[in-house]
Coordinates of C-alpha atoms and ligand atoms in Angstrom, one line a residue:
M10 CA -74.0 -23.4 126.8
R11 CA -70.7 -22.0 125.4
A12 CA -68.6 -24.3 127.6
F13 CA -70.6 -27.4 126.3
K14 CA -70.2 -26.4 122.8
R15 CA -66.6 -25.8 123.2
L16 CA -66.0 -29.4 124.7
S17 CA -68.2 -31.2 122.2
T18 CA -66.1 -29.5 119.3
G19 CA -63.0 -31.3 120.6
G20 CA -60.6 -28.6 120.4
T21 CA -59.3 -30.1 123.5
L22 CA -55.5 -30.2 122.7
L23 CA -55.3 -26.7 121.5
A24 CA -57.4 -25.5 124.4
W25 CA -55.0 -27.1 126.7
K26 CA -51.9 -25.6 125.2
S27 CA -53.2 -22.2 125.0
K28 CA -54.9 -22.5 128.5
W29 CA -52.5 -20.3 130.4
R30 CA -50.5 -18.1 128.2
S31 CA -49.0 -15.2 129.8
Q32 CA -46.5 -12.4 129.3
P33 CA -44.6 -10.6 132.1
G34 CA -46.9 -8.4 134.0
K35 CA -50.1 -10.1 132.6
S36 CA -52.6 -12.6 134.3
P37 CA -53.1 -15.8 132.9
L38 CA -55.7 -16.0 130.2
S39 CA -58.6 -18.2 129.7
S40 CA -58.8 -21.1 126.9
S41 CA -62.4 -20.3 126.5
N42 CA -62.0 -16.8 125.5
T43 CA -62.9 -15.6 121.9
K44 CA -59.4 -14.9 120.2
V45 CA -59.4 -11.9 118.0
C46 CA -56.5 -10.3 116.4
V47 CA -55.8 -6.7 114.9
V48 CA -53.5 -6.1 111.9
G49 CA -51.8 -2.8 112.4
S50 CA -51.5 -0.7 115.6
G51 CA -52.4 2.9 114.4
P52 CA -55.3 4.5 116.1
A53 CA -57.9 2.0 114.1
G54 CA -55.9 -0.9 115.6
F55 CA -55.9 0.5 119.0
Y56 CA -59.4 2.0 119.1
T57 CA -61.0 -1.5 117.7
A58 CA -59.0 -3.5 120.3
Q59 CA -60.0 -0.9 123.2
H60 CA -63.6 -1.1 122.3
L61 CA -63.5 -4.8 122.2
L62 CA -61.9 -5.3 125.6
K63 CA -64.1 -2.8 127.2
A64 CA -67.5 -4.3 125.9
R65 CA -66.5 -8.1 126.4
Q66 CA -64.8 -9.8 129.4
D67 CA -64.3 -13.0 127.3
V68 CA -62.5 -11.4 124.4
E69 CA -58.6 -11.4 124.0
V70 CA -56.9 -9.0 121.5
D71 CA -53.4 -9.7 119.9
I72 CA -52.3 -6.6 117.9
Y73 CA -49.8 -7.4 115.1
E74 CA -48.0 -4.5 113.8
R75 CA -45.1 -4.5 110.8
L76 CA -42.8 -2.1 112.4
P77 CA -41.1 -2.7 115.9
V78 CA -42.8 0.5 117.1
P79 CA -46.4 1.0 117.7
F80 CA -49.0 3.7 117.0
G81 CA -48.9 4.1 113.0
L82 CA -49.5 7.7 111.9
V83 CA -49.7 9.3 115.3
R84 CA -45.6 8.7 115.5
F85 CA -45.1 8.9 111.8
G86 CA -47.6 11.1 110.2
V87 CA -48.8 13.8 112.9
A88 CA -46.6 16.8 112.7
P89 CA -43.9 17.1 115.1
D90 CA -45.1 20.7 116.3
H91 CA -48.3 19.2 117.3
P92 CA -47.4 17.1 120.3
E93 CA -50.6 17.6 122.0
V94 CA -52.3 15.3 119.4
K95 CA -49.8 12.4 120.5
N96 CA -51.2 12.3 123.7
V97 CA -53.6 9.6 122.4
I98 CA -50.6 7.3 122.9
N99 CA -51.4 7.3 126.5
S100 CA -54.5 5.6 126.2
F101 CA -53.1 3.3 123.5
T102 CA -50.7 2.2 126.1
Q103 CA -53.1 1.4 128.6
T104 CA -55.0 -0.6 125.9
A105 CA -51.5 -2.5 125.0
K106 CA -51.0 -3.2 128.7
H107 CA -54.6 -4.6 129.3
A108 CA -54.4 -8.0 130.6
R109 CA -56.3 -9.5 127.6
C110 CA -54.2 -7.7 125.0
H111 CA -50.8 -8.6 123.5
F112 CA -48.7 -6.4 121.1
Y113 CA -46.4 -8.2 118.5
G114 CA -44.2 -5.6 116.6
N115 CA -41.8 -6.5 113.7
V116 CA -44.5 -8.8 112.1
N117 CA -45.4 -8.2 108.4
I118 CA -48.9 -9.5 107.8
G119 CA -49.1 -10.8 104.2
K120 CA -45.4 -11.5 104.0
D121 CA -44.3 -13.2 107.6
V122 CA -47.8 -14.6 108.2
S123 CA -50.7 -14.8 105.7
V124 CA -54.0 -13.3 106.6
E125 CA -55.3 -17.0 106.1
E126 CA -53.1 -18.2 108.7
L127 CA -54.4 -15.4 110.8
R128 CA -57.8 -16.7 110.3
Q129 CA -57.2 -20.4 111.0
A130 CA -55.6 -19.3 114.3
Y131 CA -58.2 -16.7 115.4
H132 CA -61.9 -16.4 115.9
A133 CA -61.8 -13.0 114.1
V134 CA -59.3 -11.1 112.1
I135 CA -59.5 -7.2 112.0
L136 CA -57.6 -5.6 109.3
S137 CA -56.6 -2.0 110.6
Y138 CA -53.3 -1.7 108.4
G139 CA -54.0 2.0 107.3
A140 CA -53.1 3.6 103.8
E141 CA -49.3 3.4 103.2
G142 CA -49.5 4.2 99.6
N143 CA -50.0 7.6 98.0
R144 CA -52.1 8.7 95.3
T145 CA -50.1 9.8 92.3
M146 CA -51.2 12.3 89.7
G147 CA -50.5 10.4 86.9
I148 CA -49.0 13.4 85.0
P149 CA -45.7 13.4 83.0
G150 CA -42.6 14.4 85.2
E151 CA -44.0 13.0 88.4
D152 CA -40.7 11.2 89.0
L153 CA -38.4 14.0 88.3
P154 CA -35.8 14.7 90.9
G155 CA -37.1 17.5 93.1
V156 CA -40.6 15.9 93.3
Y157 CA -41.7 14.2 96.4
S158 CA -44.8 12.7 97.7
A159 CA -46.2 14.2 100.9
K160 CA -46.2 10.5 102.3
D161 CA -42.4 10.2 101.8
F162 CA -41.8 14.1 102.8
V163 CA -43.8 13.7 106.0
G164 CA -42.2 10.3 106.5
W165 CA -38.6 11.8 106.1
Y166 CA -38.9 14.4 108.9
N167 CA -40.7 12.3 111.4
G168 CA -38.5 9.4 111.1
L169 CA -40.3 6.3 109.3
P170 CA -37.4 4.0 108.4
S171 CA -38.5 3.6 104.8
C172 CA -38.1 7.3 104.4
R173 CA -34.8 7.8 106.1
D174 CA -32.8 8.1 102.9
L175 CA -35.1 10.5 101.2
N176 CA -32.7 13.7 101.5
P177 CA -35.0 16.3 99.8
D178 CA -33.2 18.9 98.1
L179 CA -34.3 22.1 99.9
S180 CA -32.1 24.4 97.9
P181 CA -34.8 25.7 95.7
E182 CA -36.2 29.2 96.6
T183 CA -39.8 28.3 95.5
A184 CA -41.6 25.1 96.6
V185 CA -45.0 24.0 95.2
I186 CA -47.5 21.8 97.2
L187 CA -50.2 20.3 95.0
G188 CA -53.1 19.6 97.2
Q189 CA -54.6 21.8 99.8
G190 CA -55.5 19.5 102.7
N191 CA -54.4 19.3 106.2
V192 CA -51.3 17.3 105.0
A193 CA -50.1 20.1 102.6
L194 CA -50.4 22.7 105.4
D195 CA -48.4 20.3 107.6
V196 CA -45.7 20.2 104.8
A197 CA -45.9 24.0 104.3
R198 CA -45.5 24.9 107.9
I199 CA -42.6 22.6 108.5
L200 CA -41.0 23.9 105.5
L201 CA -41.5 27.7 106.8
S202 CA -41.3 27.2 110.5
P203 CA -38.4 28.9 112.4
I204 CA -35.8 26.4 113.5
D205 CA -36.1 27.6 117.0
I206 CA -39.6 26.3 117.0
L207 CA -38.9 22.8 115.3
K208 CA -36.0 22.0 117.4
K209 CA -37.9 21.7 120.6
T210 CA -40.2 19.1 118.8
D211 CA -39.4 15.2 117.9
I212 CA -38.6 16.1 114.2
T213 CA -35.6 14.1 113.4
Q214 CA -32.3 15.6 113.8
A215 CA -31.4 14.8 110.4
A216 CA -34.5 16.7 109.2
L217 CA -33.7 19.6 111.4
E218 CA -30.3 20.0 110.1
A219 CA -31.6 19.7 106.6
L220 CA -34.3 22.5 107.4
M221 CA -31.4 24.6 108.9
E222 CA -29.9 24.9 105.6
S223 CA -33.0 25.1 103.6
K224 CA -33.1 28.2 101.0
V225 CA -37.0 27.7 100.8
R226 CA -38.4 31.2 101.2
R227 CA -41.7 30.8 99.1
V228 CA -44.4 28.0 99.2
L229 CA -47.5 27.9 96.8
I230 CA -50.1 25.5 97.9
V231 CA -51.9 24.6 94.9
G232 CA -55.7 23.4 94.7
R233 CA -58.0 22.4 91.7
R234 CA -61.0 23.9 93.0
G235 CA -61.8 27.4 95.0
P236 CA -61.3 29.0 98.2
M237 CA -64.8 27.8 99.4
Q238 CA -63.6 24.1 98.6
V239 CA -60.6 24.2 100.3
A240 CA -59.7 20.8 102.2
C241 CA -57.8 22.1 105.2
T242 CA -59.4 23.0 108.4
I243 CA -59.3 26.4 110.5
K244 CA -57.0 25.4 113.1
E245 CA -54.1 24.5 110.5
L246 CA -54.8 27.5 108.6
R247 CA -54.6 29.9 111.4
E248 CA -51.2 28.2 112.3
M249 CA -50.3 29.3 109.0
V250 CA -51.3 32.9 109.2
K251 CA -49.8 33.3 112.5
L252 CA -46.5 31.5 111.6
P253 CA -43.6 33.9 112.8
A254 CA -41.5 35.7 110.0
T255 CA -43.8 34.6 107.2
R256 CA -46.7 36.5 105.3
P257 CA -49.2 35.2 103.1
E258 CA -49.3 35.9 99.7
M259 CA -52.6 35.3 98.0
L260 CA -54.0 36.4 94.7
Q261 CA -57.1 38.7 95.3
A262 CA -58.5 37.5 91.7
D263 CA -59.1 34.2 93.4
F264 CA -61.6 35.5 95.8
V265 CA -64.1 37.3 93.4
G266 CA -67.5 36.7 94.8
V267 CA -66.3 35.2 98.0
S268 CA -67.4 37.4 100.3
E269 CA -71.0 37.8 98.8
A270 CA -71.3 34.0 99.2
L271 CA -70.2 33.9 102.9
S272 CA -73.5 34.1 104.6
D273 CA -74.8 30.9 102.9
L274 CA -71.8 28.8 103.8
P275 CA -72.2 26.4 106.8
R276 CA -70.6 27.7 110.1
P277 CA -67.1 25.8 110.0
R278 CA -66.9 26.6 106.3
K279 CA -67.9 30.2 107.0
R280 CA -65.2 30.8 109.5
L281 CA -62.5 29.1 107.3
T282 CA -63.1 31.2 104.3
E283 CA -63.4 34.4 106.3
L284 CA -60.0 33.8 107.8
M285 CA -58.7 33.0 104.3
L286 CA -60.3 36.1 102.9
K287 CA -59.0 38.2 105.5
S288 CA -55.5 37.1 105.0
A289 CA -55.8 37.5 101.2
T290 CA -57.2 40.9 101.5
E291 CA -56.6 42.9 104.6
L292 CA -53.4 43.9 106.0
S293 CA -55.2 45.1 109.1
T294 CA -52.9 45.5 112.0
D295 CA -49.7 47.4 112.1
E296 CA -47.8 44.3 112.6
E297 CA -49.1 42.6 109.6
R298 CA -48.3 45.9 107.6
E299 CA -45.1 45.7 109.1
R300 CA -44.6 42.0 107.8
S301 CA -45.6 42.7 104.3
H302 CA -42.7 45.2 103.9
Q303 CA -40.2 43.0 105.3
N304 CA -38.3 40.2 103.4
W305 CA -39.9 37.3 105.4
R306 CA -40.7 34.0 103.9
S307 CA -44.1 33.8 102.3
W308 CA -46.9 31.2 101.5
G309 CA -50.2 31.4 99.5
F310 CA -52.8 29.2 98.2
R311 CA -53.3 29.2 94.3
F312 CA -56.7 28.0 93.4
F313 CA -58.5 26.9 90.4
R314 CA -55.3 25.2 88.8
S315 CA -54.7 21.5 88.3
P316 CA -51.2 20.2 87.8
V317 CA -50.7 18.8 84.1
Q318 CA -47.0 18.4 83.8
I319 CA -44.1 18.7 85.9
R320 CA -41.3 20.3 83.5
P321 CA -37.7 19.6 83.8
N322 CA -34.9 21.8 83.4
S323 CA -32.9 22.1 80.3
D324 CA -30.8 18.9 81.0
G325 CA -33.5 17.1 82.3
S326 CA -32.0 16.4 85.7
R327 CA -34.6 17.8 87.8
V328 CA -37.9 19.9 88.0
E329 CA -37.9 23.6 86.8
A330 CA -41.7 24.3 86.8
V331 CA -45.1 22.9 87.4
R332 CA -47.6 23.4 84.5
L333 CA -50.9 24.2 85.8
A334 CA -54.2 24.0 83.8
V335 CA -56.7 27.1 84.7
N336 CA -60.1 25.6 86.0
R337 CA -63.5 27.2 86.3
L338 CA -65.9 25.6 88.7
E339 CA -69.1 23.8 87.7
G340 CA -71.8 23.6 90.5
S341 CA -71.4 25.0 93.9
G342 CA -70.5 24.4 97.5
E343 CA -68.4 21.2 98.6
A344 CA -69.7 19.3 95.4
A345 CA -68.3 21.9 93.1
R346 CA -66.4 20.2 90.1
A347 CA -63.4 21.7 88.6
V348 CA -63.4 22.1 84.6
L349 CA -60.6 23.1 82.5
T350 CA -60.8 26.2 80.6
G351 CA -58.1 25.4 78.3
E352 CA -55.5 28.2 79.8
L353 CA -52.3 26.9 81.1
E354 CA -49.7 28.6 83.1
D355 CA -46.2 27.7 84.3
V356 CA -44.9 28.3 88.0
T357 CA -41.2 28.1 88.3
C358 CA -40.0 26.2 91.2
G359 CA -37.3 23.7 92.2
L360 CA -39.1 21.7 94.9
V361 CA -42.7 19.9 94.3
V362 CA -44.3 18.1 97.2
S363 CA -47.7 16.3 95.6
S364 CA -50.1 16.0 98.6
I365 CA -53.4 14.6 97.0
G366 CA -53.9 12.0 99.5
Y367 CA -52.7 8.5 100.8
K368 CA -54.0 5.2 99.6
S369 CA -54.5 1.8 101.1
L370 CA -52.6 -1.2 99.2
P371 CA -53.6 -4.9 99.2
I372 CA -51.4 -6.8 101.6
D373 CA -52.6 -10.3 100.9
P374 CA -54.0 -11.7 97.5
A375 CA -56.5 -13.8 99.7
V376 CA -58.2 -10.5 100.9
P377 CA -60.8 -9.1 98.9
F378 CA -59.8 -5.6 97.8
D379 CA -61.6 -2.7 95.8
P380 CA -58.6 -1.1 93.5
D381 CA -60.9 1.6 92.4
K382 CA -61.8 3.0 96.1
A383 CA -58.6 1.5 97.3
I384 CA -60.5 0.0 100.4
V385 CA -61.1 -3.5 101.7
P386 CA -65.0 -3.7 100.7
N387 CA -67.1 -3.8 103.6
Q388 CA -70.4 -3.2 105.3
M389 CA -69.9 -1.5 108.8
G390 CA -66.7 -3.2 109.0
R391 CA -67.6 -6.7 108.0
V392 CA -65.4 -7.7 105.0
H393 CA -67.7 -8.6 102.0
Q394 CA -68.2 -12.4 101.8
A395 CA -65.3 -13.4 104.2
P396 CA -66.8 -14.4 107.6
G397 CA -64.8 -13.7 110.6
L398 CA -62.8 -11.0 108.7
Y399 CA -63.4 -7.2 109.4
C400 CA -61.7 -4.0 108.9
S401 CA -61.3 -0.3 110.5
G402 CA -59.8 2.9 110.1
W403 CA -58.4 4.4 107.0
L404 CA -58.4 0.9 105.4
K405 CA -62.2 0.5 105.7
T406 CA -63.1 4.1 104.8
G407 CA -60.6 5.5 102.8
P408 CA -57.6 8.1 103.7
T409 CA -59.8 10.8 105.1
G410 CA -60.7 11.7 108.6
V411 CA -58.8 12.8 111.7
I412 CA -57.9 10.5 114.8
A413 CA -61.4 11.2 116.4
T414 CA -63.0 10.0 113.1
T415 CA -60.9 7.0 113.0
M416 CA -61.8 6.3 116.8
N417 CA -65.5 6.2 115.6
N418 CA -65.4 4.3 112.8
S419 CA -63.2 1.8 114.7
F420 CA -65.6 1.6 117.4
D421 CA -68.3 0.7 114.8
T422 CA -66.4 -2.3 113.7
A423 CA -66.0 -3.4 117.2
K424 CA -69.8 -3.3 117.7
S425 CA -70.2 -5.2 114.3
L426 CA -67.9 -7.9 115.8
I427 CA -69.7 -8.0 119.1
E428 CA -73.2 -8.2 117.4
D429 CA -71.9 -11.0 115.4
M430 CA -70.8 -13.0 118.4
D431 CA -74.1 -12.4 120.0
S432 CA -76.1 -13.5 117.0
G433 CA -73.9 -16.4 116.1
H434 CA -72.7 -15.2 112.9
L435 CA -69.4 -15.3 114.3
D436 CA -68.4 -18.8 115.1
T437 CA -66.8 -19.0 118.3
S438 CA -67.6 -22.8 119.0
A439 CA -64.2 -23.9 118.5
A440 CA -61.1 -23.3 120.5
K441 CA -58.4 -21.4 118.6
S442 CA -54.9 -21.4 119.2
G443 CA -54.3 -17.8 118.8
A444 CA -50.9 -16.2 119.3
E445 CA -49.4 -19.5 120.4
S446 CA -49.6 -21.1 116.9
I447 CA -48.7 -17.9 115.2
T448 CA -45.5 -17.4 117.5
D449 CA -44.5 -20.9 116.4
L450 CA -44.9 -19.9 113.0
L451 CA -42.9 -16.9 113.4
A452 CA -40.0 -18.5 115.0
K453 CA -39.8 -21.4 112.3
R454 CA -39.7 -18.3 109.7
G455 CA -36.9 -16.4 111.6
V456 CA -39.0 -13.6 112.4
K457 CA -38.1 -11.8 115.7
R458 CA -41.3 -10.3 117.3
V459 CA -41.1 -7.2 119.5
T460 CA -43.5 -7.1 122.5
F461 CA -44.9 -3.8 124.2
P462 CA -42.1 -4.2 127.0
D463 CA -39.5 -4.4 124.1
W464 CA -41.1 -1.0 122.8
E465 CA -41.0 0.5 125.9
K466 CA -37.0 0.2 126.1
I467 CA -37.0 1.6 122.6
D468 CA -39.4 4.4 123.8
D469 CA -37.1 5.0 127.0
L470 CA -33.9 5.3 124.9
E471 CA -35.7 7.6 122.4
R472 CA -36.8 10.0 125.3
R473 CA -33.6 9.9 127.0
K474 CA -31.6 10.6 123.8
G475 CA -34.1 13.6 123.1
E476 CA -33.8 15.1 126.6
A477 CA -30.2 15.3 126.4
M478 CA -30.9 17.5 123.1
G479 CA -33.8 19.5 124.5
K480 CA -36.4 17.6 122.7
P481 CA -39.2 15.2 123.7
R482 CA -37.5 12.4 122.0
E483 CA -34.9 11.5 119.2
K484 CA -36.4 8.8 116.9
M485 CA -34.5 5.7 116.0
L486 CA -34.3 5.6 112.0
T487 CA -33.6 2.2 111.2
V488 CA -35.6 -1.2 112.0
E489 CA -32.2 -2.8 112.8
A490 CA -31.5 0.0 115.5
M491 CA -35.0 -0.8 116.9
L492 CA -34.5 -4.4 117.1
Q493 CA -31.2 -4.2 118.6
V494 CA -32.5 -2.1 121.5
A495 CA -35.5 -4.3 121.7
R496 CA -33.3 -7.2 122.4
T497 CA -31.2 -5.7 125.0
E498 CA -31.8 -6.9 128.5
K499 CA -31.3 -3.1 129.7
V500 CA -30.9 0.2 128.3
Ligands
FAD612 P1 -52.3 4.2 110.5 O1 -52.2 5.2 111.6 O2 -51.7 4.3 109.4 O3 -51.9 2.8 111.1 C1 -51.7 1.6 110.5 C2 -50.7 0.7 111.1 O4 -50.7 -0.6 110.4 C3 -49.5 1.1 111.0 O5 -48.8 1.3 112.2 C4 -48.6 0.4 110.0 O6 -47.1 0.1 110.4 C5 -49.5 -0.7 110.1 N1 -49.3 -1.7 109.0 C6 -49.2 -1.2 107.7 N2 -49.0 -2.6 106.9 C7 -48.9 -3.6 108.0 C8 -48.9 -5.2 107.7 N3 -48.8 -5.4 106.5 N4 -48.8 -6.0 108.7 C9 -48.8 -5.3 110.0 N5 -49.2 -4.0 110.4 C10 -49.1 -3.3 109.2 N6 -55.4 13.4 112.7 C11 -55.4 14.2 113.8 O7 -56.6 14.2 114.4 N7 -54.6 15.3 114.0 C12 -53.3 15.2 113.3 O8 -52.6 16.3 113.6 C13 -53.2 14.4 112.2 N8 -52.2 14.8 111.5 C14 -51.9 13.8 110.3 C15 -51.0 13.9 109.7 C16 -50.4 13.1 108.5 C17 -49.4 13.3 107.4 C18 -51.5 12.3 108.2 C19 -51.3 11.3 107.0 C20 -52.7 12.2 108.9 C21 -52.8 12.8 110.0 N9 -53.9 12.8 110.8 C22 -54.2 13.5 112.0 C23 -55.0 11.6 110.6 C24 -54.8 10.2 111.5 O9 -53.4 10.1 111.4 C25 -55.6 9.1 111.0 O10 -56.9 9.6 111.1 C26 -55.3 7.8 111.4 O11 -53.8 7.7 111.6 C27 -55.8 6.7 110.8 O12 -55.4 5.5 111.3 P2 -55.3 4.1 110.9 O13 -55.1 3.2 112.1 O14 -56.4 3.5 110.1 O15 -53.9 4.1 110.0
NAP613 P1 -57.4 15.5 101.9 O1 -57.6 16.5 103.1 O2 -58.1 14.6 101.3 O3 -56.9 16.5 101.0 C1 -56.3 16.0 99.7 C2 -56.1 17.5 98.7 O4 -55.6 16.8 97.6 C3 -57.5 18.3 98.2 O5 -56.9 19.4 98.2 C4 -57.8 17.5 97.0 O6 -58.5 18.4 96.4 C5 -56.7 17.5 96.4 N1 -56.5 16.4 95.3 C6 -56.9 15.1 95.3 N2 -56.9 14.5 94.1 C7 -56.2 15.4 93.4 C8 -55.8 15.6 91.8 N3 -56.1 14.4 91.3 N4 -55.4 16.6 91.6 C9 -55.3 17.6 92.2 N5 -55.6 17.6 93.5 C10 -55.9 16.8 94.1 O7 -56.0 14.5 102.3 P2 -54.8 14.8 103.3 O8 -54.5 16.2 103.3 O9 -53.8 13.8 102.8 O10 -55.4 14.5 104.6 C11 -55.9 13.3 104.8 C12 -56.7 13.4 106.2 O11 -55.9 13.5 107.4 C13 -57.8 14.6 106.3 O12 -58.9 14.0 106.7 C14 -57.2 15.6 107.2 O13 -58.0 16.4 107.8 C15 -56.3 14.5 108.1 N6 -55.1 15.4 108.7 C16 -55.5 16.0 109.8 C17 -54.4 17.0 110.3 C18 -54.6 17.7 111.6 O14 -55.9 17.6 112.1 N7 -53.9 18.6 111.9 C19 -53.3 17.0 109.7 C20 -53.0 16.2 108.6 C21 -54.2 15.4 108.1 P3 -60.3 18.3 96.1 O15 -60.6 18.8 97.3 O16 -60.6 19.1 94.8 O17 -60.5 16.8 96.0

């Protein structure tokens, strides 16, 4: 039935042209396959592709990625001292090497190729391009020198090419991080970790050298709500508590009534709160007692505080303090709301990192985008009023959730697409040109795509450079350097 439909729709020339598209190490592909492309090669892109390839033998998936290197936030977000998290790269690599999967890096969708052009070339297009912007606080002084977004700060220590020149000023003694999620804790940990720990990770050499010279000794992590609403998770808090040569510095006043409320909390929240309470109120072991008397670096949460202004120094050249509005909570539990009390306080600091969340951005005016929620409006991954267009990952849900959460929401999108194939809602009757016409377009536009074997040359060189320095890898910091290696025959 399928084959008959295909012949009858007369896509014979395209079908003939794309009949045996192949790449080194890949089997020839069938022209009758359903051609799907994914935009973005982070966890969402790879997990969506993985599910489709596994569930259907008649689907081919091409993955387009803006950068010459794959894996999104697994490479540019996950903290360098969390190497175990990056093991997902192994399964993503298997997907990329699947006979029915192709990776095209260095292709900026929305700029080099439009989403409409992809929709012409593929039966289905899945947008999985993540959340590359950051939420802003909208307060005076946010743009002062010395104030950085966590997105840029993380990108800087993780070698994101666009953040290479950030050069954050680490000369101040006190840093304030605004927001209390896991990204805030990553930043705090990187600022305070002993260099001996960091130098064995894949943190960039430039960041390592800057951190070696860092004068930051105290990190305050500020949240607008209370200890029972903190957004970080227990593993990340435990890492802070155990960080060598540092001590927690909390305000006991922030914990009034918390121990009484513990028994009513759900178990994960209860354990997290107990650990926080313990580090705030007890110096239980000899070692902790000793730590408190030494001149070690310190970190602490500051609760019930909303940033209202970043204050400049006298000549206006950089940040000198953060003005915080003191809050009280209305309601209880996760849903409790911060309400201003009218009281203000200033915290003197020379470094501010705003870590209040990432944000997806529109990449193509032809794609529906909800500016308030900063997501592509969708139902179970089906983009509203755009048949054949799907989304997954942070673009679908907003910028929350760990890799496992992203995996599940990406599998759900793949399931929606398969349901639509089975029900006929996704029209797969006409043959589609897939990558063939897109690579023609790219060639005409002078865009040099990077294949997965090209990435493997970059990967190999980075690992060898790292090995020579006692690190798992030393990342390349510019797109140009990456492309140069991708173009070489042998490295
Ligand atoms: P991304 O990972 O952002 O992938 C999007 C991809 O799309 C990127 O490769 C990007 O280059 C590409 N892209 C963007 N625009 C275009 C375009 N126009 N054309 C083509 N390609 C494009 N989770 C954990 O489980 N453990 C952790 O330790 C952990 N640490 C984290 C640390 C940080 C700082 C952050 C921000 C998140 C962390 N997470 C962690 C969460 C995890 O990274 C996310 O759940 C996951 O990466 C979201 O996947 P995604 O594919 O939607 O987005
Ligand atoms: P997040 O978990 O959503 O935390 C955002 C923080 O910013 C919260 O404390 C939030 O407070 C605060 N905030 C938001 N808007 C604010 C405003 N206008 N003013 C003041 N504070 C504001 O986001 P994230 O830290 O960027 O992390 C994103 C996701 O990645 C999370 O799901 C996280 O778990 C995951 N991640 C995981 C790891 C890991 O597993 N190790 C590491 C990094 C990131 P409220 O709670 O009051 O809104």
